[in-house]
mmCIF file of C-alpha atoms in Angstrom:
data_model
loop_
_atom_site.group_PDB
_atom_site.id
_atom_site.type_symbol
_atom_site.label_atom_id
_atom_site.label_comp_id
_atom_site.label_asym_id
_atom_site.label_seq_id
_atom_site.Cartn_x
_atom_site.Cartn_y
_atom_site.Cartn_z
ATOM 1 C CA MET A 1 13.338 20.904 37.907
ATOM 2 C CA ASP A 2 15.594 20.274 34.360
ATOM 3 C CA ALA A 3 15.143 16.700 34.912
ATOM 4 C CA TRP A 4 11.271 16.908 34.916
ATOM 5 C CA VAL A 5 11.518 19.028 32.139
ATOM 6 C CA LEU A 6 14.035 16.442 30.316
ATOM 7 C CA LEU A 7 11.461 13.644 31.556
ATOM 8 C CA ILE A 8 8.586 15.703 29.803
ATOM 9 C CA LEU A 9 10.228 16.389 26.607
ATOM 10 C CA THR A 10 11.086 13.018 26.241
ATOM 11 C CA ALA A 11 7.600 11.668 27.160
ATOM 12 C CA LEU A 12 6.262 13.855 24.722
ATOM 13 C CA GLY A 13 8.681 12.612 22.146
ATOM 14 C CA ILE A 14 7.524 9.023 22.968
ATOM 15 C CA ALA A 15 4.129 9.245 22.066
ATOM 16 C CA ALA A 16 3.975 11.940 19.652
ATOM 17 C CA PRO A 17 4.537 9.777 16.819
ATOM 18 C CA ILE A 18 1.762 7.518 18.403
ATOM 19 C CA VAL A 19 -0.743 10.606 19.097
ATOM 20 C CA TYR A 20 -0.839 13.064 16.623
ATOM 21 C CA PRO A 21 -1.617 10.351 13.429
ATOM 22 C CA ARG A 22 -4.481 9.308 15.471
ATOM 23 C CA TRP A 23 -5.573 12.990 16.305
ATOM 24 C CA ALA A 24 -4.890 14.095 12.358
ATOM 25 C CA LEU A 25 -6.946 11.164 11.436
ATOM 26 C CA ARG A 26 -9.695 12.044 13.953
ATOM 27 C CA ARG A 27 -9.826 15.592 12.840
ATOM 28 C CA ALA A 28 -9.897 14.426 8.544
ATOM 29 C CA LEU A 29 -12.746 12.509 9.540
ATOM 30 C CA ALA A 30 -14.413 15.351 11.448
ATOM 31 C CA LYS A 31 -15.017 16.794 7.515
ATOM 32 C CA PRO A 32 -17.093 15.379 5.603
ATOM 33 C CA LEU A 33 -15.997 15.284 1.633
ATOM 34 C CA ALA A 34 -16.230 18.351 -0.181
ATOM 35 C CA ALA A 35 -19.024 18.870 -2.996
ATOM 36 C CA ALA A 36 -16.462 17.759 -5.795
ATOM 37 C CA GLY A 37 -15.277 15.114 -3.852
ATOM 38 C CA GLN A 38 -18.876 13.521 -3.299
ATOM 39 C CA ALA A 39 -19.490 14.380 -7.231
ATOM 40 C CA ALA A 40 -16.500 12.375 -7.972
ATOM 41 C CA LEU A 41 -17.000 9.730 -5.685
ATOM 42 C CA GLU A 42 -20.843 8.976 -7.064
ATOM 43 C CA ARG A 43 -19.029 9.217 -10.679
ATOM 44 C CA GLY A 44 -16.209 6.426 -9.375
ATOM 45 C CA ILE A 45 -19.300 4.303 -8.094
ATOM 46 C CA PRO A 46 -22.022 4.226 -10.787
ATOM 47 C CA PHE A 47 -24.526 2.383 -8.762
ATOM 48 C CA TYR A 48 -23.795 4.881 -5.411
ATOM 49 C CA ARG A 49 -27.154 6.054 -5.241
ATOM 50 C CA LYS A 50 -28.679 2.236 -4.641
ATOM 51 C CA LEU A 51 -26.375 1.600 -1.599
ATOM 52 C CA ALA A 52 -28.305 1.688 1.310
ATOM 53 C CA PRO A 53 -27.562 4.792 3.138
ATOM 54 C CA ASP A 54 -25.686 3.202 5.737
ATOM 55 C CA LEU A 55 -23.229 1.642 3.084
ATOM 56 C CA GLN A 56 -23.150 5.108 1.483
ATOM 57 C CA ARG A 57 -21.863 6.920 4.724
ATOM 58 C CA GLN A 58 -19.457 3.847 5.382
ATOM 59 C CA LEU A 59 -17.850 4.305 1.999
ATOM 60 C CA GLN A 60 -17.994 8.182 2.530
ATOM 61 C CA ARG A 61 -15.938 7.909 5.686
ATOM 62 C CA MET A 62 -13.917 5.216 4.435
ATOM 63 C CA VAL A 63 -12.594 7.454 1.348
ATOM 64 C CA VAL A 64 -11.904 10.458 3.371
ATOM 65 C CA GLN A 65 -9.340 8.457 5.596
ATOM 66 C CA PHE A 66 -8.207 6.552 2.061
ATOM 67 C CA LEU A 67 -7.063 10.143 1.128
ATOM 68 C CA HIS A 68 -6.159 11.596 4.281
ATOM 69 C CA GLN A 69 -3.368 7.876 5.032
ATOM 70 C CA LYS A 70 -2.046 7.221 1.463
ATOM 71 C CA LYS A 71 -0.194 8.818 -0.888
ATOM 72 C CA PHE A 72 -0.832 9.054 -4.550
ATOM 73 C CA VAL A 73 2.094 9.136 -7.108
ATOM 74 C CA GLY A 74 2.319 10.275 -10.975
ATOM 75 C CA CYS A 75 4.099 8.369 -13.102
ATOM 76 C CA ALA A 76 5.490 8.633 -16.260
ATOM 77 C CA GLY A 77 4.390 12.102 -16.285
ATOM 78 C CA LEU A 78 0.963 11.846 -14.979
ATOM 79 C CA GLU A 79 -0.354 14.213 -12.745
ATOM 80 C CA VAL A 80 -2.942 12.555 -10.261
ATOM 81 C CA SER A 81 -5.880 14.592 -10.109
ATOM 82 C CA ASP A 82 -8.342 14.879 -6.984
ATOM 83 C CA GLU A 83 -10.920 13.168 -9.938
ATOM 84 C CA MET A 84 -8.529 10.346 -10.194
ATOM 85 C CA ARG A 85 -8.002 10.055 -6.287
ATOM 86 C CA VAL A 86 -11.235 9.308 -5.466
ATOM 87 C CA THR A 87 -12.277 7.565 -8.168
ATOM 88 C CA ILE A 88 -9.505 5.164 -7.032
ATOM 89 C CA ALA A 89 -10.186 5.357 -3.133
ATOM 90 C CA ALA A 90 -14.040 5.009 -3.958
ATOM 91 C CA GLN A 91 -13.525 1.621 -5.574
ATOM 92 C CA ALA A 92 -10.870 0.270 -3.099
ATOM 93 C CA CYS A 93 -12.895 1.292 0.166
ATOM 94 C CA LEU A 94 -16.052 -0.709 -2.058
ATOM 95 C CA LEU A 95 -14.326 -3.655 -0.871
ATOM 96 C CA LEU A 96 -14.344 -3.207 3.269
ATOM 97 C CA LEU A 97 -18.026 -2.186 3.325
ATOM 98 C CA ASN A 98 -19.597 -4.093 6.535
ATOM 99 C CA LYS A 99 -15.953 -4.942 7.667
ATOM 100 C CA PRO A 100 -14.211 -3.649 10.581
ATOM 101 C CA SER A 101 -11.236 -2.532 8.914
ATOM 102 C CA LYS A 102 -8.005 -0.453 9.381
ATOM 103 C CA VAL A 103 -8.495 0.835 5.593
ATOM 104 C CA TYR A 104 -5.827 -1.045 3.816
ATOM 105 C CA ARG A 105 -3.022 -0.398 7.043
ATOM 106 C CA ALA A 106 -0.319 -1.624 5.319
ATOM 107 C CA LEU A 107 -0.873 -0.139 2.037
ATOM 108 C CA HIS A 108 1.293 3.282 1.845
ATOM 109 C CA THR A 109 1.629 4.173 -1.591
ATOM 110 C CA ILE A 110 -0.172 3.858 -5.108
ATOM 111 C CA LEU A 111 1.483 4.839 -8.371
ATOM 112 C CA VAL A 112 -0.208 5.602 -11.132
ATOM 113 C CA TYR A 113 0.443 5.442 -14.863
ATOM 114 C CA PRO A 114 -1.072 6.912 -17.597
ATOM 115 C CA GLY A 115 -1.165 3.585 -19.239
ATOM 116 C CA ALA A 116 -0.237 0.023 -19.128
ATOM 117 C CA PHE A 117 3.399 -0.068 -18.041
ATOM 118 C CA ILE A 118 6.105 -2.382 -18.536
ATOM 119 C CA ALA A 119 7.918 -4.102 -15.901
ATOM 120 C CA GLN A 120 11.230 -6.554 -15.743
ATOM 121 C CA ARG A 121 10.074 -9.846 -14.691
ATOM 122 C CA ASP A 122 12.832 -12.708 -14.395
ATOM 123 C CA GLU A 123 11.554 -15.859 -16.199
ATOM 124 C CA MET A 124 12.788 -19.341 -15.906
ATOM 125 C CA GLY A 125 13.471 -21.560 -19.153
ATOM 126 C CA ALA A 126 14.316 -25.197 -19.694
ATOM 127 C CA GLY A 127 17.047 -25.972 -17.446
ATOM 128 C CA GLY A 128 16.441 -23.740 -14.939
ATOM 129 C CA VAL A 129 18.506 -20.503 -17.097
ATOM 130 C CA ILE A 130 16.431 -17.153 -15.874
ATOM 131 C CA THR A 131 16.388 -14.532 -17.935
ATOM 132 C CA PRO A 132 14.998 -11.037 -17.891
ATOM 133 C CA ALA A 133 11.836 -10.294 -19.622
ATOM 134 C CA ARG A 134 9.511 -7.180 -19.752
ATOM 135 C CA GLN A 135 6.186 -7.324 -19.460
ATOM 136 C CA GLN A 136 3.262 -5.115 -20.319
ATOM 137 C CA MET A 137 0.843 -4.890 -17.072
ATOM 138 C CA LEU A 138 -2.565 -3.357 -15.992
ATOM 139 C CA GLY A 139 -1.999 -3.168 -12.295
ATOM 140 C CA GLU A 140 0.262 -4.727 -9.593
ATOM 141 C CA SER A 141 0.112 -5.424 -6.121
ATOM 142 C CA TRP A 142 3.222 -5.656 -3.862
ATOM 143 C CA SER A 143 3.451 -6.478 0.024
ATOM 144 C CA ASP A 144 5.814 -4.075 0.598
ATOM 145 C CA GLY A 145 2.880 -1.650 0.753
ATOM 146 C CA ARG A 146 2.528 -0.328 -2.328
ATOM 147 C CA ILE A 147 0.071 -0.665 -5.404
ATOM 148 C CA VAL A 148 0.919 0.403 -8.909
ATOM 149 C CA LEU A 149 -2.122 1.121 -11.488
ATOM 150 C CA SER A 150 -2.882 2.274 -15.077
ATOM 151 C CA TRP A 151 -5.648 5.003 -15.059
ATOM 152 C CA ASP A 152 -6.424 3.983 -19.041
ATOM 153 C CA ASP A 153 -7.591 0.594 -17.240
ATOM 154 C CA VAL A 154 -9.490 2.282 -14.365
ATOM 155 C CA GLU A 155 -11.314 4.795 -16.494
ATOM 156 C CA ARG A 156 -12.480 2.159 -18.481
ATOM 157 C CA GLY A 157 -13.357 -0.456 -15.826
ATOM 158 C CA THR A 158 -15.513 2.618 -13.979
ATOM 159 C CA LEU A 159 -17.117 3.769 -17.679
ATOM 160 C CA ASP A 160 -18.110 -0.242 -18.239
ATOM 161 C CA TRP A 161 -18.811 -1.576 -15.076
ATOM 162 C CA GLN A 162 -20.443 -4.962 -15.957
ATOM 163 C CA GLY A 163 -18.463 -5.335 -19.008
ATOM 164 C CA ALA A 164 -14.978 -4.424 -18.231
ATOM 165 C CA ASN A 165 -12.255 -5.808 -16.019
ATOM 166 C CA ASN A 166 -11.807 -3.367 -13.152
ATOM 167 C CA VAL A 167 -8.283 -3.384 -12.089
ATOM 168 C CA VAL A 168 -8.466 -1.647 -9.002
ATOM 169 C CA LEU A 169 -10.904 -4.098 -7.756
ATOM 170 C CA HIS A 170 -8.534 -6.842 -8.854
ATOM 171 C CA GLU A 171 -5.230 -5.280 -6.778
ATOM 172 C CA PHE A 172 -6.479 -4.375 -4.101
ATOM 173 C CA ALA A 173 -8.103 -7.835 -3.676
ATOM 174 C CA HIS A 174 -4.483 -8.923 -3.853
ATOM 175 C CA GLN A 175 -4.124 -6.276 -0.337
ATOM 176 C CA LEU A 176 -6.732 -8.237 1.370
ATOM 177 C CA ASP A 177 -5.149 -11.504 0.261
ATOM 178 C CA SER A 178 -1.819 -10.686 1.722
ATOM 179 C CA GLU A 179 -3.307 -9.517 4.951
ATOM 180 C CA SER A 180 -3.186 -12.833 6.366
ATOM 181 C CA GLY A 181 0.007 -13.441 6.244
ATOM 182 C CA SER A 182 0.491 -14.454 2.650
ATOM 183 C CA THR A 183 -0.746 -14.013 -0.636
ATOM 184 C CA ASN A 184 -2.632 -17.186 -1.965
ATOM 185 C CA GLY A 185 -6.149 -17.057 -1.875
ATOM 186 C CA ALA A 186 -7.162 -17.526 1.371
ATOM 187 C CA PRO A 187 -7.515 -13.829 3.085
ATOM 188 C CA TYR A 188 -7.932 -13.432 6.529
ATOM 189 C CA LEU A 189 -11.384 -15.438 7.444
ATOM 190 C CA GLY A 190 -11.670 -15.314 11.267
ATOM 191 C CA SER A 191 -12.651 -18.724 12.424
ATOM 192 C CA PRO A 192 -11.391 -22.607 11.274
ATOM 193 C CA ASP A 193 -14.931 -23.116 10.027
ATOM 194 C CA SER A 194 -14.436 -20.611 7.731
ATOM 195 C CA TYR A 195 -11.527 -21.968 6.087
ATOM 196 C CA ARG A 196 -12.837 -25.007 5.331
ATOM 197 C CA SER A 197 -15.914 -23.828 3.752
ATOM 198 C CA TRP A 198 -13.717 -21.281 2.065
ATOM 199 C CA SER A 199 -11.190 -24.086 0.799
ATOM 200 C CA GLU A 200 -13.586 -26.851 -0.085
ATOM 201 C CA VAL A 201 -15.320 -24.567 -2.499
ATOM 202 C CA LEU A 202 -12.943 -22.108 -4.015
ATOM 203 C CA SER A 203 -10.318 -25.269 -4.739
ATOM 204 C CA ARG A 204 -13.231 -26.997 -6.609
ATOM 205 C CA ASP A 205 -14.384 -23.776 -8.525
ATOM 206 C CA TYR A 206 -10.412 -22.804 -9.536
ATOM 207 C CA ALA A 207 -9.666 -26.589 -10.443
ATOM 208 C CA ASN A 208 -12.903 -26.359 -12.745
ATOM 209 C CA LEU A 209 -11.285 -22.898 -14.101
ATOM 210 C CA ARG A 210 -8.138 -24.782 -14.397
ATOM 211 C CA HIS A 211 -9.761 -27.635 -16.487
ATOM 212 C CA ALA A 212 -11.809 -25.206 -18.934
ATOM 213 C CA ALA A 213 -8.764 -22.868 -19.660
ATOM 214 C CA TRP A 214 -7.298 -26.544 -20.830
ATOM 215 C CA LEU A 215 -9.395 -26.804 -22.874
ATOM 216 C CA GLY A 216 -10.249 -23.876 -24.318
ATOM 217 C CA ARG A 217 -13.870 -23.496 -23.182
ATOM 218 C CA GLN A 218 -14.778 -20.425 -21.542
ATOM 219 C CA ASP A 219 -16.446 -20.362 -18.198
ATOM 220 C CA GLY A 220 -18.767 -17.935 -19.167
ATOM 221 C CA VAL A 221 -18.315 -15.558 -16.409
ATOM 222 C CA LEU A 222 -14.915 -16.062 -14.845
ATOM 223 C CA ASP A 223 -11.648 -15.269 -16.641
ATOM 224 C CA HIS A 224 -9.407 -17.350 -17.863
ATOM 225 C CA TYR A 225 -6.318 -15.448 -15.963
ATOM 226 C CA GLY A 226 -7.999 -17.000 -12.905
ATOM 227 C CA ALA A 227 -6.443 -20.147 -13.681
ATOM 228 C CA THR A 228 -2.997 -18.968 -13.179
ATOM 229 C CA SER A 229 -2.870 -19.133 -9.241
ATOM 230 C CA PRO A 230 -5.159 -19.282 -6.323
ATOM 231 C CA ALA A 231 -4.633 -16.063 -5.608
ATOM 232 C CA GLU A 232 -5.139 -14.572 -9.014
ATOM 233 C CA PHE A 233 -8.163 -17.024 -8.641
ATOM 234 C CA PHE A 234 -9.426 -15.149 -5.803
ATOM 235 C CA ALA A 235 -8.717 -11.087 -7.490
ATOM 236 C CA VAL A 236 -10.353 -12.194 -10.243
ATOM 237 C CA VAL A 237 -13.648 -13.484 -8.460
ATOM 238 C CA THR A 238 -13.689 -10.464 -6.415
ATOM 239 C CA GLU A 239 -13.823 -8.528 -9.597
ATOM 240 C CA THR A 240 -16.490 -10.533 -10.895
ATOM 241 C CA PHE A 241 -18.825 -10.380 -7.292
ATOM 242 C CA PHE A 242 -18.733 -6.966 -7.929
ATOM 243 C CA THR A 243 -19.221 -6.349 -11.222
ATOM 244 C CA ARG A 244 -21.397 -9.291 -12.600
ATOM 245 C CA PRO A 245 -22.958 -10.908 -9.640
ATOM 246 C CA TRP A 246 -25.905 -12.010 -10.879
ATOM 247 C CA GLN A 247 -23.873 -14.057 -13.414
ATOM 248 C CA LEU A 248 -21.115 -15.321 -10.836
ATOM 249 C CA ALA A 249 -24.299 -16.625 -8.298
ATOM 250 C CA GLU A 250 -25.966 -18.135 -11.416
ATOM 251 C CA ARG A 251 -23.362 -20.023 -12.397
ATOM 252 C CA HIS A 252 -21.547 -20.788 -9.619
ATOM 253 C CA ALA A 253 -23.638 -20.487 -6.419
ATOM 254 C CA ALA A 254 -21.684 -21.671 -3.824
ATOM 255 C CA LEU A 255 -18.603 -19.720 -4.759
ATOM 256 C CA TYR A 256 -20.786 -16.702 -4.714
ATOM 257 C CA GLY A 257 -22.056 -17.837 -1.285
ATOM 258 C CA GLU A 258 -18.541 -17.516 0.161
ATOM 259 C CA LEU A 259 -17.562 -14.098 -1.348
ATOM 260 C CA GLN A 260 -21.124 -13.126 0.292
ATOM 261 C CA LYS A 261 -20.135 -13.815 3.634
ATOM 262 C CA TYR A 262 -16.350 -12.801 3.335
ATOM 263 C CA TYR A 263 -17.371 -9.425 1.654
ATOM 264 C CA ARG A 264 -20.664 -9.247 4.026
ATOM 265 C CA VAL A 265 -23.015 -7.085 0.784
ATOM 266 C CA ASP A 266 -24.699 -8.403 -2.026
ATOM 267 C CA PRO A 267 -24.140 -6.662 -5.396
ATOM 268 C CA ARG A 268 -27.255 -7.798 -6.828
ATOM 269 C CA ALA A 269 -29.083 -5.026 -4.737
ATOM 270 C CA TRP A 270 -27.005 -2.422 -6.971
ATOM 271 C CA LEU A 271 -26.882 -4.054 -9.884
ATOM 272 C CA PRO A 272 -29.270 -4.933 -12.585
ATOM 273 C CA ALA A 273 -30.035 -8.602 -13.736
ATOM 274 C CA PRO A 274 -28.913 -9.283 -16.883
ATOM 275 C CA PRO A 275 -31.231 -10.275 -20.287
ATOM 276 C CA PRO A 276 -31.477 -14.105 -20.367
ATOM 277 C CA PRO A 277 -29.019 -15.263 -22.505
ATOM 278 C CA GLU A 278 -29.588 -16.563 -26.156
ATOM 279 C CA PRO A 279 -29.640 -21.011 -25.765
ATOM 280 C CA GLU A 280 -26.803 -22.740 -27.115
ATOM 281 C CA PRO A 281 -26.912 -24.816 -29.969
ATOM 282 C CA ALA A 282 -26.850 -28.455 -29.055
ATOM 283 C CA PHE A 283 -23.350 -29.681 -30.261
ATOM 284 C CA LEU A 284 -22.497 -27.287 -27.301
ATOM 285 C CA SER A 285 -23.506 -28.385 -24.385
ATOM 286 C CA MET A 286 -22.183 -32.066 -25.364
ATOM 287 C CA SER A 287 -20.475 -33.403 -22.552
ATOM 288 C CA LEU A 288 -16.640 -33.615 -23.238
ATOM 289 C CA PRO A 289 -13.960 -35.991 -21.659
ATOM 290 C CA VAL A 290 -12.395 -35.181 -18.600
ATOM 291 C CA ARG A 291 -8.387 -34.948 -17.858
ATOM 292 C CA ALA A 292 -7.137 -34.879 -14.172
ATOM 293 C CA PHE A 293 -5.862 -32.087 -13.104
ATOM 294 C CA ALA A 294 -4.397 -31.092 -9.762
ATOM 295 C CA ARG A 295 -6.194 -29.474 -7.222
ATOM 296 C CA ALA A 296 -5.051 -26.137 -5.291
ATOM 297 C CA ASP A 297 -3.753 -26.052 -2.229
ATOM 298 C CA TRP A 298 -5.801 -22.885 0.113
#
């Protein structure tokens, strides 16, 4: 009899770490967002009421799961409020609409600073000499399951959705990128044909942005920070896709098409089209000499 009891207890001990999290998640998902959480969700996504009802339901459910599974940690004396948690969760989950997802399965912790924070970095100088350096950061995404955010910049991107940079979209795009096994600007796409099309379009537009940055010319919609690396290019174009979709579709139609296939939504349905731009003076539209530049590997 004692042997059977021991066997049962052993089986329960093995099963509990697997069964309990699933049971706890189902229990959490059975409860809708409270009224305060729903209000915070609508403030965190300024165009929430423009979403189709099915997308609203998806977003609510994913936000509940995100809040249940992820740990928020305030840094430098910041106390993370429920409003902050919902705002970050809502914007992060916006990237997952219409996609089967584990809601950032590898992510477990979001560290939130009051504002820009200082990170220690090693920089390689002439002759391969490595020296420590301090950099001011707005956000970071780590492959070990952590994201770091500046709340001031989260708030700025929320209040000026189509004007400011969006640090949440940017850093969570890095998380999606890393799900393919490496953070290289090519997230998991599902089929070889998708990768061929993605590589062709994003490599071309990345190279063009690098060229524009080298010349000191503004792209008109894409931030030059995207010319830093293929990974940063993907994060920048993700931000732009969700915050300035009309401009991106007009200036980079093929790129917009690739992102639309990947994200399975069209943000132009949620955001108003901008007024037509003022015409450029003739001398600004003159062609410039082209210098050879490297093609990115995706």
